[in-house]
Amino acid sequence: MHETLQRLFEYKAWANDELLAALAKLGGDSGVVGLAIKALSHSYVVDRIFAAHLRREAHPYTSANPSEPPTLGDLSADIRKSDCEYLDYVSTLEDAALAERIDFAFTDGAAGRMSREEMLMHVITHGVGHRGQVSAVLLLNALPPAKDGFTTYLHEAEASTRGRATG
């Protein structure tokens, strides 16, 4: 499972980069960018909340939705830093630690208990969902969505072993 998690977090970072780069090309005045920032800033906050839970640390968030939206530039930097932190975390995580269940509180105060593996899978699937929302908004506005498929990532990241020409 450890190798799969490592690949999934590499994919997450790649898909986020692809989407953030596509949004940057649209410019800050685009209504699409404003909607994307709402979805992606929520996803980022959830990533940070679960990063704290994984380490059994407190976090400063009282909601999974920021009260003030960040700029696309600030959000992009924050997401990229968070993705790097998750990659580092997963690369050093012992397999035995994946099953450990951790008690925590959701932002609404409700009690939660999840294994590290479940938390990490939540971070992956939650991000996929919100990137999909942004892609739908792009399509509804006759704009091409960013590349975000896991198969596309694998064939780009490992072109020489997947039967694709490099370069």
Phi, psi and omega in degrees: 000327184301316179296322178296316178298318178302313179296319181295323178285331171295316177299316180303314180297318179296312182296320177298316179301316180300314182291316180297321178294320179295319179293323180299327179291338182282335181090154185292341182276352182290132175297330178297319180297320178300316178293320179297319180299320179299312181293316184285329177289325174298313180299319178299314180299317178298319176303316182290322177299313181288332173299320178292316179301317181301328181263004182058042180243158174285156175230161185272004189271133174254356179208154176276001178237122180294146181288328178239128180288140176283171170285160178299321180297314179295317180297318179301314179297317180295316180296315180297319178295316179298316179300319177297319179296319177295319178299316177297315181300310183295324182291336181256357184286130176284141181305321182297332182288341182299324183278346182299129179269139183237131175274141180203175175242134173290167182296339177274002178095347180295144179286145177224155175210120179217154172283162176301319179300316179296319178297316181295320178293326176297315180301317180296307186289326178298315179296320178300316181299316182285328172296324177296321176300315181295320177299321178296319178297319177300312180298319179295340178255023177057034177246144180289136177286159176287158173294131179212008182283141178299321179295321177297315178302310182301317183286337174277317183288330184233045186306317185292333179261359181247011176080022178248145177290141176266150177095000000 
